[in-house]
């Protein structure tokens, strides 16, 4: 019922789409992501954000024709949103779960896979590498189709085709849920 109450602040078509989601957690995350987007738009100077202006690319990435750029991510019970009026941006948040990471490492390039598996804390290293890559994929906007062409340039920079992306790890409060959160901006 809380999700339905929160829907009153959003366009009806968004609420209808959210209510069709099966899992309550997915419904909550979708609503909070859109509410965070609305709050971000207000902070950028739009006193009455209109999410009705949202459009989607052929790959399903939401955008506003006249900006700003934004990215929404959620994991577990955490939702996050970032906005930029100047550059395409991507965000990924992953709750660090006690999972077996070795099978998942096959999705990383050899150099990153070796670094993750050789790290003092492979699970944390995996989530750090994964969120970096996901943030770049989201910023680029073409989806997982770019994964093959995504290469780590150096440090926190990645290359996709001829575009260079800079990633940043975003620290949360010390008592926060263990998460990895990375943002990605296109380098000039």
Tab-separated table of N, CA and C in Angstrom, residues 22-81:
chain	number	residue	atom	x	y	z
A	22	UNK	N	6.098	-7.917	-10.550
A	22	UNK	CA	5.635	-9.005	-9.678
A	22	UNK	C	6.111	-8.879	-8.245
A	23	UNK	N	7.388	-8.571	-8.055
A	23	UNK	CA	7.954	-8.562	-6.709
A	23	UNK	C	7.762	-7.206	-6.039
A	24	UNK	N	7.301	-7.195	-4.787
A	24	UNK	CA	7.136	-5.924	-4.066
A	24	UNK	C	8.424	-5.104	-4.019
A	25	UNK	N	9.569	-5.784	-3.863
A	25	UNK	CA	10.852	-5.077	-3.819
A	25	UNK	C	11.118	-4.357	-5.140
A	26	UNK	N	10.781	-4.984	-6.263
A	26	UNK	CA	10.966	-4.347	-7.566
A	26	UNK	C	10.058	-3.129	-7.712
A	27	UNK	N	8.820	-3.247	-7.225
A	27	UNK	CA	7.892	-2.111	-7.281
A	27	UNK	C	8.433	-0.941	-6.460
A	28	UNK	N	8.901	-1.233	-5.240
A	28	UNK	CA	9.443	-0.172	-4.378
A	28	UNK	C	10.650	0.491	-5.026
A	29	UNK	N	11.577	-0.315	-5.537
A	29	UNK	CA	12.776	0.245	-6.159
A	29	UNK	C	12.436	1.109	-7.370
A	30	UNK	N	11.491	0.669	-8.181
A	30	UNK	CA	11.103	1.440	-9.363
A	30	UNK	C	10.508	2.786	-8.956
A	31	UNK	N	9.644	2.781	-7.948
A	31	UNK	CA	9.044	4.033	-7.471
A	31	UNK	C	10.106	4.952	-6.888
A	32	UNK	N	10.960	4.409	-6.003
A	32	UNK	CA	11.980	5.257	-5.380
A	32	UNK	C	12.953	5.802	-6.422
A	33	UNK	N	13.298	5.010	-7.424
A	33	UNK	CA	14.168	5.507	-8.489
A	33	UNK	C	13.558	6.702	-9.193
A	34	UNK	N	12.271	6.619	-9.526
A	34	UNK	CA	11.593	7.734	-10.202
A	34	UNK	C	11.434	8.938	-9.272
A	35	UNK	N	11.182	8.691	-7.982
A	35	UNK	CA	11.090	9.805	-7.038
A	35	UNK	C	12.444	10.489	-6.869
A	36	UNK	N	13.515	9.704	-6.852
A	36	UNK	CA	14.857	10.296	-6.785
A	36	UNK	C	15.143	11.117	-8.045
A	37	UNK	N	14.715	10.611	-9.195
A	37	UNK	CA	14.878	11.359	-10.441
A	37	UNK	C	14.128	12.691	-10.357
A	38	UNK	N	12.900	12.669	-9.869
A	38	UNK	CA	12.121	13.908	-9.711
A	38	UNK	C	12.829	14.885	-8.780
A	39	UNK	N	13.345	14.368	-7.658
A	39	UNK	CA	14.054	15.224	-6.704
A	39	UNK	C	15.313	15.814	-7.348
A	40	UNK	N	16.025	15.008	-8.121
A	40	UNK	CA	17.217	15.495	-8.809
A	40	UNK	C	16.890	16.573	-9.826
A	41	UNK	N	15.800	16.400	-10.550
A	41	UNK	CA	15.376	17.408	-11.513
A	41	UNK	C	15.060	18.727	-10.807
A	42	UNK	N	14.413	18.647	-9.646
A	42	UNK	CA	14.130	19.862	-8.869
A	42	UNK	C	15.436	20.541	-8.443
A	43	UNK	N	16.413	19.751	-8.007
A	43	UNK	CA	17.699	20.326	-7.591
A	43	UNK	C	18.439	20.973	-8.754
A	44	UNK	N	18.185	20.512	-9.980
A	44	UNK	CA	18.801	21.125	-11.155
A	44	UNK	C	18.012	22.341	-11.650
A	45	UNK	N	16.997	22.739	-10.900
A	45	UNK	CA	16.275	23.964	-11.231
A	45	UNK	C	14.928	23.796	-11.881
A	46	UNK	N	14.400	22.591	-11.949
A	46	UNK	CA	13.074	22.371	-12.518
A	46	UNK	C	12.082	22.186	-11.370
A	47	UNK	N	11.348	23.233	-10.993
A	47	UNK	CA	10.475	23.144	-9.819
A	47	UNK	C	9.313	22.162	-9.976
A	48	UNK	N	8.920	21.890	-11.226
A	48	UNK	CA	7.836	20.940	-11.456
A	48	UNK	C	8.266	19.920	-12.505
A	49	UNK	N	9.077	18.941	-12.083
A	49	UNK	CA	9.582	17.960	-13.054
A	49	UNK	C	8.448	17.187	-13.708
A	50	UNK	N	8.574	16.983	-15.005
A	50	UNK	CA	7.557	16.273	-15.773
A	50	UNK	C	8.141	14.965	-16.297
A	51	UNK	N	7.906	13.876	-15.576
A	51	UNK	CA	8.412	12.580	-16.016
A	51	UNK	C	7.662	12.081	-17.247
A	52	UNK	N	6.597	12.759	-17.604
A	52	UNK	CA	5.892	12.433	-18.835
A	52	UNK	C	6.741	12.713	-20.078
A	53	UNK	N	7.833	13.482	-19.923
A	53	UNK	CA	8.742	13.770	-21.042
A	53	UNK	C	9.728	12.629	-21.285
A	54	UNK	N	9.720	11.608	-20.433
A	54	UNK	CA	10.642	10.480	-20.599
A	54	UNK	C	10.415	9.782	-21.934
A	55	UNK	N	11.507	9.409	-22.565
A	55	UNK	CA	11.488	8.616	-23.778
A	55	UNK	C	12.447	7.452	-23.574
A	56	UNK	N	12.410	6.459	-24.465
A	56	UNK	CA	13.288	5.299	-24.354
A	56	UNK	C	13.996	5.055	-25.678
A	57	UNK	N	15.255	4.671	-25.587
A	57	UNK	CA	15.992	4.285	-26.790
A	57	UNK	C	15.479	2.916	-27.243
A	58	UNK	N	15.914	2.487	-28.409
A	58	UNK	CA	15.509	1.164	-28.906
A	58	UNK	C	16.034	0.046	-27.997
A	59	UNK	N	17.028	0.336	-27.197
A	59	UNK	CA	17.580	-0.650	-26.260
A	59	UNK	C	16.981	-0.528	-24.864
A	60	UNK	N	16.016	0.376	-24.685
A	60	UNK	CA	15.309	0.473	-23.416
A	60	UNK	C	15.885	1.455	-22.413
A	61	UNK	N	16.867	2.258	-22.798
A	61	UNK	CA	17.436	3.246	-21.872
A	61	UNK	C	16.542	4.484	-21.858
A	62	UNK	N	16.068	4.882	-20.669
A	62	UNK	CA	15.238	6.086	-20.590
A	62	UNK	C	16.084	7.352	-20.737
A	63	UNK	N	15.486	8.395	-21.319
A	63	UNK	CA	16.191	9.665	-21.490
A	63	UNK	C	15.178	10.784	-21.675
A	64	UNK	N	15.650	12.012	-21.508
A	64	UNK	CA	14.886	13.215	-21.832
A	64	UNK	C	15.512	13.810	-23.092
A	65	UNK	N	14.701	14.156	-24.070
A	65	UNK	CA	15.232	14.708	-25.324
A	65	UNK	C	16.105	15.942	-25.086
A	66	UNK	N	15.693	16.787	-24.177
A	66	UNK	CA	16.438	18.035	-23.949
A	66	UNK	C	17.272	17.976	-22.668
A	67	UNK	N	17.538	16.775	-22.171
A	67	UNK	CA	18.350	16.612	-20.963
A	67	UNK	C	17.532	16.855	-19.713
A	68	UNK	N	18.121	16.627	-18.603
A	68	UNK	CA	19.508	16.238	-18.373
A	68	UNK	C	19.708	14.731	-18.567
A	69	UNK	N	20.975	14.334	-18.569
A	69	UNK	CA	21.309	12.909	-18.590
A	69	UNK	C	21.091	12.364	-17.180
A	70	UNK	N	20.705	11.093	-17.091
A	70	UNK	CA	20.521	10.504	-15.766
A	70	UNK	C	20.704	9.000	-15.835
A	71	UNK	N	20.874	8.415	-14.681
A	71	UNK	CA	20.971	6.965	-14.564
A	71	UNK	C	20.382	6.568	-13.218
A	72	UNK	N	19.620	5.496	-13.210
A	72	UNK	CA	19.011	4.964	-11.988
A	72	UNK	C	19.488	3.530	-11.815
A	73	UNK	N	19.787	3.158	-10.590
A	73	UNK	CA	20.196	1.789	-10.296
A	73	UNK	C	19.616	1.388	-8.947
A	74	UNK	N	19.412	0.088	-8.780
A	74	UNK	CA	18.972	-0.402	-7.469
A	74	UNK	C	19.448	-1.821	-7.269
A	75	UNK	N	19.600	-2.150	-5.998
A	75	UNK	CA	20.040	-3.487	-5.601
A	75	UNK	C	19.529	-3.732	-4.194
A	76	UNK	N	18.893	-4.865	-4.007
A	76	UNK	CA	18.315	-5.123	-2.681
A	76	UNK	C	17.288	-4.057	-2.366
A	77	UNK	N	17.443	-3.415	-1.230
A	77	UNK	CA	16.497	-2.358	-0.834
A	77	UNK	C	17.094	-0.966	-1.005
A	78	UNK	N	18.072	-0.839	-1.880
A	78	UNK	CA	18.740	0.437	-2.119
A	78	UNK	C	18.433	0.896	-3.536
A	79	UNK	N	18.036	2.153	-3.673
A	79	UNK	CA	17.844	2.770	-4.985
A	79	UNK	C	18.714	4.021	-5.036
A	80	UNK	N	19.284	4.297	-6.205
A	80	UNK	CA	20.144	5.469	-6.369
A	80	UNK	C	19.891	6.080	-7.742
A	81	UNK	N	20.141	7.374	-7.837
A	81	UNK	CA	19.950	8.097	-9.091
A	81	UNK	C	21.019	9.180	-9.185
